[in-house]
Amino acid sequence: MTPFKTIRARAEKRKGGPKALDKLMPAKPDLKRLPKLGDDRILAEMTKRVFCAGFAWSVIDSKWEGFEEAFLHFQPAKLSFQPEDYWEGLLRDARIVRNGAKIMSVRDNAAFVQEIAKEHGSFGKFLAKWPSSNQIGLLDLLTRRGSRLGGNTGQMLLRFVGWDGFVTSKDVVACLRDAGLDIAEEVKSKGDLAKVQAQFNAWAEETGLPYTQLSRICALSVGENRSE
């Protein structure tokens, strides 16, 4: 496999040098912040990622204040006690995007968040204890116990709440394949995800960098050299 220093050097060359690349790096994830994150904010981010999937993010962002109001500011316990009439009413609520399956995922994920919080104190505390070296195990749990949190949605959820992980975007996968990893152009199988995890684990050990930054450097080292 290609050593990560080679991939980083390519990204630096494409982006104008080491300092220019450093400016494009996301902040190092703060594990002390995660345990303090309220369960309502976790559920809010789950909902945003679910609704953004296959939809224009700008539309969801522009309506987000309405989402907060319609979904009772994402308080899991409060949502779990709402009657069927409340959920049926959301199908006619112009404050949100009226997708029935995605609306009902909020009810399911409210219960999921409560279950994890009961087991670990809070969802944020649960995430803070889960090692980045086993992201695929966490993604599997989100898929099995959550609603519509599989695939890229789960990865983006972890990224946006501040957990340290990789994202199998088109450019990241292209970088991995170019480095010599035998995976498909679209990483969907458990076998391919295990290979991706193992490679990021190796690069994390090689460099000492957080997975979020490793993933970002990978993406910047290949594909269309877009201005940032």
PDB file of C-alpha atoms in Angstrom, residues 128-228:
ATOM      1  CA  ALA A 128     -17.306   9.343  23.110  1.00  0.00           C
ATOM      2  CA  LYS A 129     -16.397   5.859  24.331  1.00  0.00           C
ATOM      3  CA  TRP A 130     -16.620   4.175  20.916  1.00  0.00           C
ATOM      4  CA  PRO A 131     -13.162   3.885  19.279  1.00  0.00           C
ATOM      5  CA  SER A 132     -12.539   5.265  15.801  1.00  0.00           C
ATOM      6  CA  SER A 133     -10.639   2.059  15.037  1.00  0.00           C
ATOM      7  CA  ASN A 134     -14.022   0.315  14.906  1.00  0.00           C
ATOM      8  CA  GLN A 135     -16.147   2.793  12.996  1.00  0.00           C
ATOM      9  CA  ILE A 136     -17.669  -0.014  10.940  1.00  0.00           C
ATOM     10  CA  GLY A 137     -19.042  -1.556  14.130  1.00  0.00           C
ATOM     11  CA  LEU A 138     -20.673   1.749  15.054  1.00  0.00           C
ATOM     12  CA  LEU A 139     -22.116   2.146  11.562  1.00  0.00           C
ATOM     13  CA  ASP A 140     -23.553  -1.372  11.811  1.00  0.00           C
ATOM     14  CA  LEU A 141     -25.206  -0.492  15.122  1.00  0.00           C
ATOM     15  CA  LEU A 142     -26.721   2.687  13.647  1.00  0.00           C
ATOM     16  CA  THR A 143     -28.093   0.646  10.758  1.00  0.00           C
ATOM     17  CA  ARG A 144     -29.560  -2.111  12.937  1.00  0.00           C
ATOM     18  CA  ARG A 145     -30.988  -0.082  15.789  1.00  0.00           C
ATOM     19  CA  GLY A 146     -31.660   3.264  14.168  1.00  0.00           C
ATOM     20  CA  SER A 147     -34.000   4.207  11.341  1.00  0.00           C
ATOM     21  CA  ARG A 148     -32.619   5.235   7.934  1.00  0.00           C
ATOM     22  CA  LEU A 149     -29.142   5.738   9.430  1.00  0.00           C
ATOM     23  CA  GLY A 150     -27.271   3.298   7.217  1.00  0.00           C
ATOM     24  CA  GLY A 151     -24.654   4.003   4.560  1.00  0.00           C
ATOM     25  CA  ASN A 152     -23.534   7.553   3.941  1.00  0.00           C
ATOM     26  CA  THR A 153     -26.233   8.974   6.235  1.00  0.00           C
ATOM     27  CA  GLY A 154     -24.656   7.302   9.255  1.00  0.00           C
ATOM     28  CA  GLN A 155     -21.179   8.463   8.258  1.00  0.00           C
ATOM     29  CA  MET A 156     -22.338  12.054   7.840  1.00  0.00           C
ATOM     30  CA  LEU A 157     -24.185  11.926  11.165  1.00  0.00           C
ATOM     31  CA  LEU A 158     -20.963  10.951  12.933  1.00  0.00           C
ATOM     32  CA  ARG A 159     -19.033  13.660  11.094  1.00  0.00           C
ATOM     33  CA  PHE A 160     -21.520  16.422  11.935  1.00  0.00           C
ATOM     34  CA  VAL A 161     -21.823  15.583  15.645  1.00  0.00           C
ATOM     35  CA  GLY A 162     -18.035  15.736  15.944  1.00  0.00           C
ATOM     36  CA  TRP A 163     -17.094  12.060  16.185  1.00  0.00           C
ATOM     37  CA  ASP A 164     -13.726  11.187  14.636  1.00  0.00           C
ATOM     38  CA  GLY A 165     -14.294   9.051  11.549  1.00  0.00           C
ATOM     39  CA  PHE A 166     -13.836   8.650   7.824  1.00  0.00           C
ATOM     40  CA  VAL A 167     -16.362   9.142   5.019  1.00  0.00           C
ATOM     41  CA  THR A 168     -16.387   6.858   1.996  1.00  0.00           C
ATOM     42  CA  SER A 169     -17.050   9.635  -0.498  1.00  0.00           C
ATOM     43  CA  LYS A 170     -16.282   9.154  -4.183  1.00  0.00           C
ATOM     44  CA  ASP A 171     -12.898  10.905  -3.876  1.00  0.00           C
ATOM     45  CA  VAL A 172     -11.903   9.086  -0.689  1.00  0.00           C
ATOM     46  CA  VAL A 173     -12.664   5.724  -2.301  1.00  0.00           C
ATOM     47  CA  ALA A 174     -10.733   6.752  -5.420  1.00  0.00           C
ATOM     48  CA  CYS A 175      -7.746   7.605  -3.215  1.00  0.00           C
ATOM     49  CA  LEU A 176      -7.920   4.249  -1.441  1.00  0.00           C
ATOM     50  CA  ARG A 177      -8.157   2.344  -4.721  1.00  0.00           C
ATOM     51  CA  ASP A 178      -5.244   4.319  -6.168  1.00  0.00           C
ATOM     52  CA  ALA A 179      -3.223   3.477  -3.051  1.00  0.00           C
ATOM     53  CA  GLY A 180      -3.721  -0.194  -3.796  1.00  0.00           C
ATOM     54  CA  LEU A 181      -6.754  -1.192  -1.735  1.00  0.00           C
ATOM     55  CA  ASP A 182      -8.878  -3.838  -3.474  1.00  0.00           C
ATOM     56  CA  ILE A 183     -12.382  -2.397  -3.037  1.00  0.00           C
ATOM     57  CA  ALA A 184     -15.302  -1.562  -5.317  1.00  0.00           C
ATOM     58  CA  GLU A 185     -15.849   1.944  -6.709  1.00  0.00           C
ATOM     59  CA  GLU A 186     -18.822   2.215  -4.337  1.00  0.00           C
ATOM     60  CA  VAL A 187     -18.088   0.845  -0.876  1.00  0.00           C
ATOM     61  CA  LYS A 188     -21.225  -0.916   0.323  1.00  0.00           C
ATOM     62  CA  SER A 189     -20.280  -4.460   1.340  1.00  0.00           C
ATOM     63  CA  LYS A 190     -19.122  -5.335   4.850  1.00  0.00           C
ATOM     64  CA  GLY A 191     -15.978  -6.810   3.340  1.00  0.00           C
ATOM     65  CA  ASP A 192     -15.032  -3.574   1.609  1.00  0.00           C
ATOM     66  CA  LEU A 193     -15.853  -1.519   4.708  1.00  0.00           C
ATOM     67  CA  ALA A 194     -13.590  -3.777   6.766  1.00  0.00           C
ATOM     68  CA  LYS A 195     -10.741  -3.168   4.309  1.00  0.00           C
ATOM     69  CA  VAL A 196     -11.308   0.597   4.451  1.00  0.00           C
ATOM     70  CA  GLN A 197     -11.322   0.504   8.247  1.00  0.00           C
ATOM     71  CA  ALA A 198      -8.105  -1.502   8.373  1.00  0.00           C
ATOM     72  CA  GLN A 199      -6.370   0.925   6.026  1.00  0.00           C
ATOM     73  CA  PHE A 200      -7.424   4.010   7.957  1.00  0.00           C
ATOM     74  CA  ASN A 201      -6.308   2.290  11.158  1.00  0.00           C
ATOM     75  CA  ALA A 202      -2.899   1.700   9.587  1.00  0.00           C
ATOM     76  CA  TRP A 203      -2.635   5.302   8.385  1.00  0.00           C
ATOM     77  CA  ALA A 204      -3.724   6.629  11.793  1.00  0.00           C
ATOM     78  CA  GLU A 205      -0.950   4.610  13.405  1.00  0.00           C
ATOM     79  CA  GLU A 206       1.536   5.772  10.758  1.00  0.00           C
ATOM     80  CA  THR A 207       0.730   9.485  11.057  1.00  0.00           C
ATOM     81  CA  GLY A 208      -0.938  10.116  14.408  1.00  0.00           C
ATOM     82  CA  LEU A 209      -3.589  12.156  12.578  1.00  0.00           C
ATOM     83  CA  PRO A 210      -7.300  11.959  13.427  1.00  0.00           C
ATOM     84  CA  TYR A 211      -9.426   9.906  11.020  1.00  0.00           C
ATOM     85  CA  THR A 212     -11.395  12.990  10.012  1.00  0.00           C
ATOM     86  CA  GLN A 213      -8.253  14.668   8.707  1.00  0.00           C
ATOM     87  CA  LEU A 214      -6.941  11.492   7.059  1.00  0.00           C
ATOM     88  CA  SER A 215     -10.235  11.215   5.194  1.00  0.00           C
ATOM     89  CA  ARG A 216     -10.116  14.864   4.153  1.00  0.00           C
ATOM     90  CA  ILE A 217      -6.536  14.641   2.881  1.00  0.00           C
ATOM     91  CA  CYS A 218      -7.476  11.552   0.864  1.00  0.00           C
ATOM     92  CA  ALA A 219     -10.345  13.420  -0.765  1.00  0.00           C
ATOM     93  CA  LEU A 220      -8.123  16.394  -1.623  1.00  0.00           C
ATOM     94  CA  SER A 221      -5.426  14.217  -3.170  1.00  0.00           C
ATOM     95  CA  VAL A 222      -7.484  12.974  -6.136  1.00  0.00           C
ATOM     96  CA  GLY A 223     -10.335  13.873  -8.457  1.00  0.00           C
ATOM     97  CA  GLU A 224     -11.318  17.301  -9.721  1.00  0.00           C
ATOM     98  CA  ASN A 225      -9.133  19.964  -8.135  1.00  0.00           C
ATOM     99  CA  ARG A 226     -11.947  22.264  -7.049  1.00  0.00           C
ATOM    100  CA  SER A 227     -11.317  25.638  -5.471  1.00  0.00           C
ATOM    101  CA  GLU A 228     -12.250  25.648  -1.783  1.00  0.00           C
TER     102      GLU A 228
END
